[in-house]
mmCIF file with all atom_site columns, C-alpha atoms in Angstrom:
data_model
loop_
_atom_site.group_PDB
_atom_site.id
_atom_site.type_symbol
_atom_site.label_atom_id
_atom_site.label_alt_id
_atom_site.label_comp_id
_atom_site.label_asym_id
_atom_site.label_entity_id
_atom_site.label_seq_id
_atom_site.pdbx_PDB_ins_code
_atom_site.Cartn_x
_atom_site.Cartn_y
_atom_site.Cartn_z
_atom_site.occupancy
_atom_site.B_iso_or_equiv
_atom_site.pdbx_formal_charge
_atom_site.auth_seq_id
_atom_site.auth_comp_id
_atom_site.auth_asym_id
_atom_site.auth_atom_id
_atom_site.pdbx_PDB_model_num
ATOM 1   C CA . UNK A 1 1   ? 19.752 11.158  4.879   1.00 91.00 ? 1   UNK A CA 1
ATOM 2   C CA . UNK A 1 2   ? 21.341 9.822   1.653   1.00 94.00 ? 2   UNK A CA 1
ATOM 3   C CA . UNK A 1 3   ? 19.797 9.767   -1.929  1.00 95.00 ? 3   UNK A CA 1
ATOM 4   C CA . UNK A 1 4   ? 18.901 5.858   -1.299  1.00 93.00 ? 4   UNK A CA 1
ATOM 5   C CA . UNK A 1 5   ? 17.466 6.328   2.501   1.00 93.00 ? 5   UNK A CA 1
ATOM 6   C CA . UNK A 1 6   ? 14.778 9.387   0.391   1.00 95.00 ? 6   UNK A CA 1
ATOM 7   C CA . UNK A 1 7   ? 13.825 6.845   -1.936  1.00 95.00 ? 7   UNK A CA 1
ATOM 8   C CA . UNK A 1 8   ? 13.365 3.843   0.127   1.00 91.00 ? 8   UNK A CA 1
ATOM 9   C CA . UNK A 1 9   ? 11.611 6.078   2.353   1.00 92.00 ? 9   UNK A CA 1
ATOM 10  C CA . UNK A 1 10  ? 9.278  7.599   -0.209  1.00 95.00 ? 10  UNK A CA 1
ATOM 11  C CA . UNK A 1 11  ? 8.798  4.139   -2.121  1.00 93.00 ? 11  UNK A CA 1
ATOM 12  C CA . UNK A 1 12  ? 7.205  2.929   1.264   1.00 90.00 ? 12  UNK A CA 1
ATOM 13  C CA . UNK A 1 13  ? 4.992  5.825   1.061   1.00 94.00 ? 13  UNK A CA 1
ATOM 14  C CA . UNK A 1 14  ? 3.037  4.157   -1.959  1.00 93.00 ? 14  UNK A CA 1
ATOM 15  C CA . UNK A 1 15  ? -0.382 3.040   -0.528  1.00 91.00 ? 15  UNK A CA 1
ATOM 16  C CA . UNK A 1 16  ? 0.149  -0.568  -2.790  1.00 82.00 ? 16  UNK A CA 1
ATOM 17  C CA . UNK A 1 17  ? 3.569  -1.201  -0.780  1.00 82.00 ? 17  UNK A CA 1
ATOM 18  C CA . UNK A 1 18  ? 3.367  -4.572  0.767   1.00 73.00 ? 18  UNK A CA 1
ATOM 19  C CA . UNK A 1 19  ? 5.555  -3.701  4.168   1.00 72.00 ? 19  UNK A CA 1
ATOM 20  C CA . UNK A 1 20  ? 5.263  -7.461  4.947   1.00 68.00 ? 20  UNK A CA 1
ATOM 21  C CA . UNK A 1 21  ? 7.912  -8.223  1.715   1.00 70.00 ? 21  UNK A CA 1
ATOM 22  C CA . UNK A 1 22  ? 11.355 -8.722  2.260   1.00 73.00 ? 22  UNK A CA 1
ATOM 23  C CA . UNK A 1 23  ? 13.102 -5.441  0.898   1.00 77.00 ? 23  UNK A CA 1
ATOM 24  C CA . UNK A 1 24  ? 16.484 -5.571  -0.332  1.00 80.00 ? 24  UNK A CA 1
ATOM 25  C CA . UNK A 1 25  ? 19.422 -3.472  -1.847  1.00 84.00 ? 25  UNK A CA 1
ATOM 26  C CA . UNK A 1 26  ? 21.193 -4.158  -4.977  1.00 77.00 ? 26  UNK A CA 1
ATOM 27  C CA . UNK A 1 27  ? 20.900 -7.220  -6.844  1.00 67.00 ? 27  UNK A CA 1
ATOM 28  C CA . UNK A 1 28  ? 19.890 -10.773 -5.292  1.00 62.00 ? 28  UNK A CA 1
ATOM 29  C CA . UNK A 1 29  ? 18.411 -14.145 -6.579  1.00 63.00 ? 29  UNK A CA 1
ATOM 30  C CA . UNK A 1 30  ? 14.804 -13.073 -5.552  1.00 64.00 ? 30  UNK A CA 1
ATOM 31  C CA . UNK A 1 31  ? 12.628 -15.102 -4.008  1.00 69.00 ? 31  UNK A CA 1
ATOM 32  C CA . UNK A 1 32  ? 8.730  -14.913 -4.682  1.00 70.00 ? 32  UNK A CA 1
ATOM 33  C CA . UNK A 1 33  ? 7.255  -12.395 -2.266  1.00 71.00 ? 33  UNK A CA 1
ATOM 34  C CA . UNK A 1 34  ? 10.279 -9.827  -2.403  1.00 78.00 ? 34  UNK A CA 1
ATOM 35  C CA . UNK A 1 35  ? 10.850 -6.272  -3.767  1.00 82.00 ? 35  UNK A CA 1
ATOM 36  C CA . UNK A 1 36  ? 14.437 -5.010  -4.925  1.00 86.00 ? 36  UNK A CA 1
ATOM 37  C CA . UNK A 1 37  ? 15.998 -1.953  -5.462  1.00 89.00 ? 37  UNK A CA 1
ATOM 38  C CA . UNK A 1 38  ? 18.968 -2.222  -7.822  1.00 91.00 ? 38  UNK A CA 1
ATOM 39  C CA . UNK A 1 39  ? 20.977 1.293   -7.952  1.00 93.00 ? 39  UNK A CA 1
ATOM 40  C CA . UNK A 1 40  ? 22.091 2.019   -11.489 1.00 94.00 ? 40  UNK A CA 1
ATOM 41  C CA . UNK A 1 41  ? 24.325 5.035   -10.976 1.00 94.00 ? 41  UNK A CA 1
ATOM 42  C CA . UNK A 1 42  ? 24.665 8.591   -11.735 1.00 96.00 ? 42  UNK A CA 1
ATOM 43  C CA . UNK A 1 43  ? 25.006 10.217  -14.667 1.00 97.00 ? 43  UNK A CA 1
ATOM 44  C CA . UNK A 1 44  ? 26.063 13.865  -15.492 1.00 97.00 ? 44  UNK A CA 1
ATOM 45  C CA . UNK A 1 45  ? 24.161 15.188  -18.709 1.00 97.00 ? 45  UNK A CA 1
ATOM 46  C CA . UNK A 1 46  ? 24.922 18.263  -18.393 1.00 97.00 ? 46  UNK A CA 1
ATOM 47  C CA . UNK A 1 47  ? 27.558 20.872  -16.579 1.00 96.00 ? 47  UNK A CA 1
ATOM 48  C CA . UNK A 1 48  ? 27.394 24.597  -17.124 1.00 95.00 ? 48  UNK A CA 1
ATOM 49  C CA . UNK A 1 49  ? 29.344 27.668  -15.325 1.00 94.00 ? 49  UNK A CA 1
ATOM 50  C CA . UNK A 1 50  ? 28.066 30.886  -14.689 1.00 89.00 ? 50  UNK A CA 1
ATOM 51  C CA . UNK A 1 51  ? 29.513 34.468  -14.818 1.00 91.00 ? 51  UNK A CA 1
ATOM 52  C CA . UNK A 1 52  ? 30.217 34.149  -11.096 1.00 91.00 ? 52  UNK A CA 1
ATOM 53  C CA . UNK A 1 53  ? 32.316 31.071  -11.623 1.00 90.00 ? 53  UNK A CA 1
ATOM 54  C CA . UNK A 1 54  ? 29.569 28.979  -9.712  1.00 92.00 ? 54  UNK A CA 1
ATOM 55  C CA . UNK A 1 55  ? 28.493 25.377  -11.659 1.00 95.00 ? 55  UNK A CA 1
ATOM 56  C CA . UNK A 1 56  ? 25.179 24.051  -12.398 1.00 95.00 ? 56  UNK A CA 1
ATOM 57  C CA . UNK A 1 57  ? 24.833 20.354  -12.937 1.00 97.00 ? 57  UNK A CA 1
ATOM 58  C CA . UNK A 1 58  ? 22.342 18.212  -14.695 1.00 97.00 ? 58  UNK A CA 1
ATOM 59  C CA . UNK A 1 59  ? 21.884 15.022  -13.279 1.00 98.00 ? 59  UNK A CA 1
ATOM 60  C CA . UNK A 1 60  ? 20.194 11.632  -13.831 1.00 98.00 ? 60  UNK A CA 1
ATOM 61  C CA . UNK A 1 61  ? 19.799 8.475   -11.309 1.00 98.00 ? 61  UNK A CA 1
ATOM 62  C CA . UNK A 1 62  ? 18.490 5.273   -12.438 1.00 97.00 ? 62  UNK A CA 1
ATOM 63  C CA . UNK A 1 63  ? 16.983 2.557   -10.234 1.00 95.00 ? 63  UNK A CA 1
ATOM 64  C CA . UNK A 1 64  ? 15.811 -1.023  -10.815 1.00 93.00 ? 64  UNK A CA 1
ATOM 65  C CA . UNK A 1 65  ? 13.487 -1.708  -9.219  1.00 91.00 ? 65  UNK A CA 1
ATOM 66  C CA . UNK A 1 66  ? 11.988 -5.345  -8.551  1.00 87.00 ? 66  UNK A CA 1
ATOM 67  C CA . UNK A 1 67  ? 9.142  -7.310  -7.796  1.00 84.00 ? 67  UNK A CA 1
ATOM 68  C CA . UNK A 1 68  ? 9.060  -10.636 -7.015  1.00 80.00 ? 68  UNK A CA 1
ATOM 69  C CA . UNK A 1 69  ? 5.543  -11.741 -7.046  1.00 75.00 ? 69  UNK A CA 1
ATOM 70  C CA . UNK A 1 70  ? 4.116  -14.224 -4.539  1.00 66.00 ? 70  UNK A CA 1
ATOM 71  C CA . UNK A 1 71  ? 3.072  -18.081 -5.629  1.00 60.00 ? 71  UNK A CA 1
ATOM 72  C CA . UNK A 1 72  ? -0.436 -17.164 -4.668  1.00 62.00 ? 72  UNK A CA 1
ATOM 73  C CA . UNK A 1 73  ? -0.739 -14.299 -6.534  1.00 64.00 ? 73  UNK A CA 1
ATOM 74  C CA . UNK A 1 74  ? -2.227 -14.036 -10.350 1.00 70.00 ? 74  UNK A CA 1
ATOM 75  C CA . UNK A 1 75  ? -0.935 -12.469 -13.237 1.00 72.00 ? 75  UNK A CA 1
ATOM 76  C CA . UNK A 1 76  ? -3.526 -9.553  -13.472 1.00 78.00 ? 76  UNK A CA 1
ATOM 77  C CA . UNK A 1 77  ? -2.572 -8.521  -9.894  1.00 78.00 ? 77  UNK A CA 1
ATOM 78  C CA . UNK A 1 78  ? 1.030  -8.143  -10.390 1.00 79.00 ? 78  UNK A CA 1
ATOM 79  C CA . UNK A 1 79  ? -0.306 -6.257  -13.845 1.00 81.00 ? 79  UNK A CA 1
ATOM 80  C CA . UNK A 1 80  ? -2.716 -3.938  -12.120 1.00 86.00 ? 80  UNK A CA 1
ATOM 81  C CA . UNK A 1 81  ? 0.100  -2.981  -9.034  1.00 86.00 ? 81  UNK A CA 1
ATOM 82  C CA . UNK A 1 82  ? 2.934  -2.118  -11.707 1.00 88.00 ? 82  UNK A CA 1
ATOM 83  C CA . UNK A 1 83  ? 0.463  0.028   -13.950 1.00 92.00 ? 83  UNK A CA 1
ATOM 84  C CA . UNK A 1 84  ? -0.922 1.469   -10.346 1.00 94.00 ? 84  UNK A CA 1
ATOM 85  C CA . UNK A 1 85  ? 2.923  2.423   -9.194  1.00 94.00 ? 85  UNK A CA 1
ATOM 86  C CA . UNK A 1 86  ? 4.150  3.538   -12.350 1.00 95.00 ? 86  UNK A CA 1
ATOM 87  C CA . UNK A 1 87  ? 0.517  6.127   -12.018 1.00 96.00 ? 87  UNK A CA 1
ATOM 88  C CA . UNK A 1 88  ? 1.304  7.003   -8.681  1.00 97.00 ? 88  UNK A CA 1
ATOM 89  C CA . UNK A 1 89  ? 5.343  7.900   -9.184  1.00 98.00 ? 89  UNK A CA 1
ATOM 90  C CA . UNK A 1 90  ? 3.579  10.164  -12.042 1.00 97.00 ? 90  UNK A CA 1
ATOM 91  C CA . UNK A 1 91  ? 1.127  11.992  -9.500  1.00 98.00 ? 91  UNK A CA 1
ATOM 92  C CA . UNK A 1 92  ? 3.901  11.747  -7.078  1.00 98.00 ? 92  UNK A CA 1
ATOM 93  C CA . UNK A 1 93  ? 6.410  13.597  -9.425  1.00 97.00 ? 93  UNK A CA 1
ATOM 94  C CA . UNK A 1 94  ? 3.930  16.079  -10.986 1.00 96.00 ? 94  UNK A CA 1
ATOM 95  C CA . UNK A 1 95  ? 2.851  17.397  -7.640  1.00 96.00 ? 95  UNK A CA 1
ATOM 96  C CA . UNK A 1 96  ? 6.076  17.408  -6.135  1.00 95.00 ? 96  UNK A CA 1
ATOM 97  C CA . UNK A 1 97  ? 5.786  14.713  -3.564  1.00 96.00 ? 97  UNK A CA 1
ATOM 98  C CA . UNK A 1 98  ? 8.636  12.485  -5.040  1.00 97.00 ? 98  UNK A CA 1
ATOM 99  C CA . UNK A 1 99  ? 11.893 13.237  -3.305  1.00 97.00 ? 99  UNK A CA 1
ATOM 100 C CA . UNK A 1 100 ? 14.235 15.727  -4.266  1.00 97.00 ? 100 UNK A CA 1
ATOM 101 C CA . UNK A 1 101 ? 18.332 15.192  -5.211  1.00 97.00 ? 101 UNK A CA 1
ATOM 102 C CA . UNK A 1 102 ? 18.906 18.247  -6.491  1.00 97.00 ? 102 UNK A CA 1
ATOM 103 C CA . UNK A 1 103 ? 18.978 21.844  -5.038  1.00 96.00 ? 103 UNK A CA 1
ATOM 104 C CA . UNK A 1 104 ? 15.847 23.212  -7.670  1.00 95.00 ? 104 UNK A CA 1
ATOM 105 C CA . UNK A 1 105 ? 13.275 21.243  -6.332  1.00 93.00 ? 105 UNK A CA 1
ATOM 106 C CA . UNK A 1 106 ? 10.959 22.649  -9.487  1.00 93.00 ? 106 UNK A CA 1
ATOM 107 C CA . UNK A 1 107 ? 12.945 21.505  -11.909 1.00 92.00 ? 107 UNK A CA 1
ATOM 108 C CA . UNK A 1 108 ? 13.147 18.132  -10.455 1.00 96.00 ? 108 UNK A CA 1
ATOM 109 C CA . UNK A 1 109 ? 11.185 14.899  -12.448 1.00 97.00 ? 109 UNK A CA 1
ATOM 110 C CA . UNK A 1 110 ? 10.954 11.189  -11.405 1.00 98.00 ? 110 UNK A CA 1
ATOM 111 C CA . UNK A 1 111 ? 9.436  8.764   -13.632 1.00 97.00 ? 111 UNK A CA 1
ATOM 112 C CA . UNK A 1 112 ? 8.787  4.950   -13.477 1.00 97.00 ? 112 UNK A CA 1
ATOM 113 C CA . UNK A 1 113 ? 8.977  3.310   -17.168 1.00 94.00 ? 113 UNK A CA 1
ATOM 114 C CA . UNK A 1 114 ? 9.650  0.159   -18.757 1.00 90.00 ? 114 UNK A CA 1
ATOM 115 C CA . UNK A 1 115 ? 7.769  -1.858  -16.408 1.00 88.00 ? 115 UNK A CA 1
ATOM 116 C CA . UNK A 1 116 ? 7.705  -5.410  -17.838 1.00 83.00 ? 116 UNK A CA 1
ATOM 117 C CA . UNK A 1 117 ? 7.267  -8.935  -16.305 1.00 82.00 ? 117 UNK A CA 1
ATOM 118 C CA . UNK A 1 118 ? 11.183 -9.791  -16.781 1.00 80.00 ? 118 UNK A CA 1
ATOM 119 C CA . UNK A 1 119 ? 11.174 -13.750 -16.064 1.00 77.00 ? 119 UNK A CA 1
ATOM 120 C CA . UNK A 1 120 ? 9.029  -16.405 -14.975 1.00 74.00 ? 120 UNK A CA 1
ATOM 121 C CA . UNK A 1 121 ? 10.094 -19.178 -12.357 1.00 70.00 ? 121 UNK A CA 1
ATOM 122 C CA . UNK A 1 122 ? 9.360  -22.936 -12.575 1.00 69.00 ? 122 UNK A CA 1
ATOM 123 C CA . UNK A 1 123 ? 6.952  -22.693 -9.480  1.00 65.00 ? 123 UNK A CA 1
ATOM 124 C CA . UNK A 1 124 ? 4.728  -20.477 -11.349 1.00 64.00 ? 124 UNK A CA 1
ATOM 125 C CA . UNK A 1 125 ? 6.416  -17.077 -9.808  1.00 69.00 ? 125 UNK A CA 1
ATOM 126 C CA . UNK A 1 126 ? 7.369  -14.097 -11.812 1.00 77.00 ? 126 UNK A CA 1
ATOM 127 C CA . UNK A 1 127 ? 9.783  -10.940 -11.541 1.00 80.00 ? 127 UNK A CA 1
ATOM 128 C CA . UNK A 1 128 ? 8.658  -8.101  -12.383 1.00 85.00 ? 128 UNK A CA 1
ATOM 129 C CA . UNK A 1 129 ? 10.388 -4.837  -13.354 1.00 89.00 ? 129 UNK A CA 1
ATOM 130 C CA . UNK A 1 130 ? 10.715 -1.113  -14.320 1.00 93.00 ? 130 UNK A CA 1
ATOM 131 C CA . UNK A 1 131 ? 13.711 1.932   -14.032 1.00 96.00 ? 131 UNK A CA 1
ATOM 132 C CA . UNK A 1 132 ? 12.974 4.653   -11.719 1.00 97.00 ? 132 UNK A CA 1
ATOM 133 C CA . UNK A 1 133 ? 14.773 7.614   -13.451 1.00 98.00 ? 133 UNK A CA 1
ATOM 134 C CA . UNK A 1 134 ? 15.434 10.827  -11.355 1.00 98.00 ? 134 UNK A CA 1
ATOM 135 C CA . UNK A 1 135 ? 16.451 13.864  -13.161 1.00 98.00 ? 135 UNK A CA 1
ATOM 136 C CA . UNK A 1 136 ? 18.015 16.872  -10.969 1.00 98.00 ? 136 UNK A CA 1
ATOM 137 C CA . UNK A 1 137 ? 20.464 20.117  -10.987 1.00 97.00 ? 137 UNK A CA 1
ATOM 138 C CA . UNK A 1 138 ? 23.011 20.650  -8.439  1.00 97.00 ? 138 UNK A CA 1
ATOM 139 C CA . UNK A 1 139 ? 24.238 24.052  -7.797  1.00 95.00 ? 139 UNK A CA 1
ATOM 140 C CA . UNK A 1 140 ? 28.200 23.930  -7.178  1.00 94.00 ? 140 UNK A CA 1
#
């Protein structure tokens, strides 16, 4: 299973996630009703080698990810379910229940920040956002 498959997998583990939206991959023009995932890339903070010659890598991934809130929905809704999912990826994280990218499972952290309404359409609809940030080691 790749990194994406383990996070679209997990994401639809969140007890708020509306199965009945459209889902998509990377950025689109959304339409009310839909949730994104926009994949930001990875990012190497840190590389070390050991006495043995073998490499330890500190990683970070970074996901948009994207709500495009329904016509019929209100404003304190779409509040409530980003404050609820950025809560849950916490409890998720801190117990160990968020999916792992790295080969030290313990070390591993996944946080939801920044979430924001980023735009409001003429119908009354608005997109919402935050960054899932996944930090990891690799063993090489």
């Amino acid at each position: 299973m790749t990194d994406l498959e383990k996070l679209k997998t997990w994401l639809a583990t969140y007890p708020g996630w509306e199965e009945d939206k459209p889902f998509f991959v990377d950025w689109a023009t959304p339409k009310p009703g839909c949730v994104g995932l926009f994949p930001q890339g990875l990012e190497q903070l840190s590389l070390r080698r050991d006495i043995t010659g073998g490499q330890k890598a500190v990683c970070r991934y970074r996901f948009r990810l994207y709500r495009a809130a329904a016509l019929e929905e209100n404003q304190e809704e779409n509040a409530r379910w980003l404050l609820d999912f950025q809560n849950w990826v916490e409890a998720q994280s801190a117990g160990g229940l968020a999916p792992h990218f790295g080969d030290v499972p313990q070390e591993e952290r996944l946080r939801a920040e920044g979430g924001s309404l980023q735009k409001t359409g003429k119908l009354g609809s608005g997109l919402y956002a935050l960054t899932l940030t996944a930090e990891f080691t690799r063993i090489y």
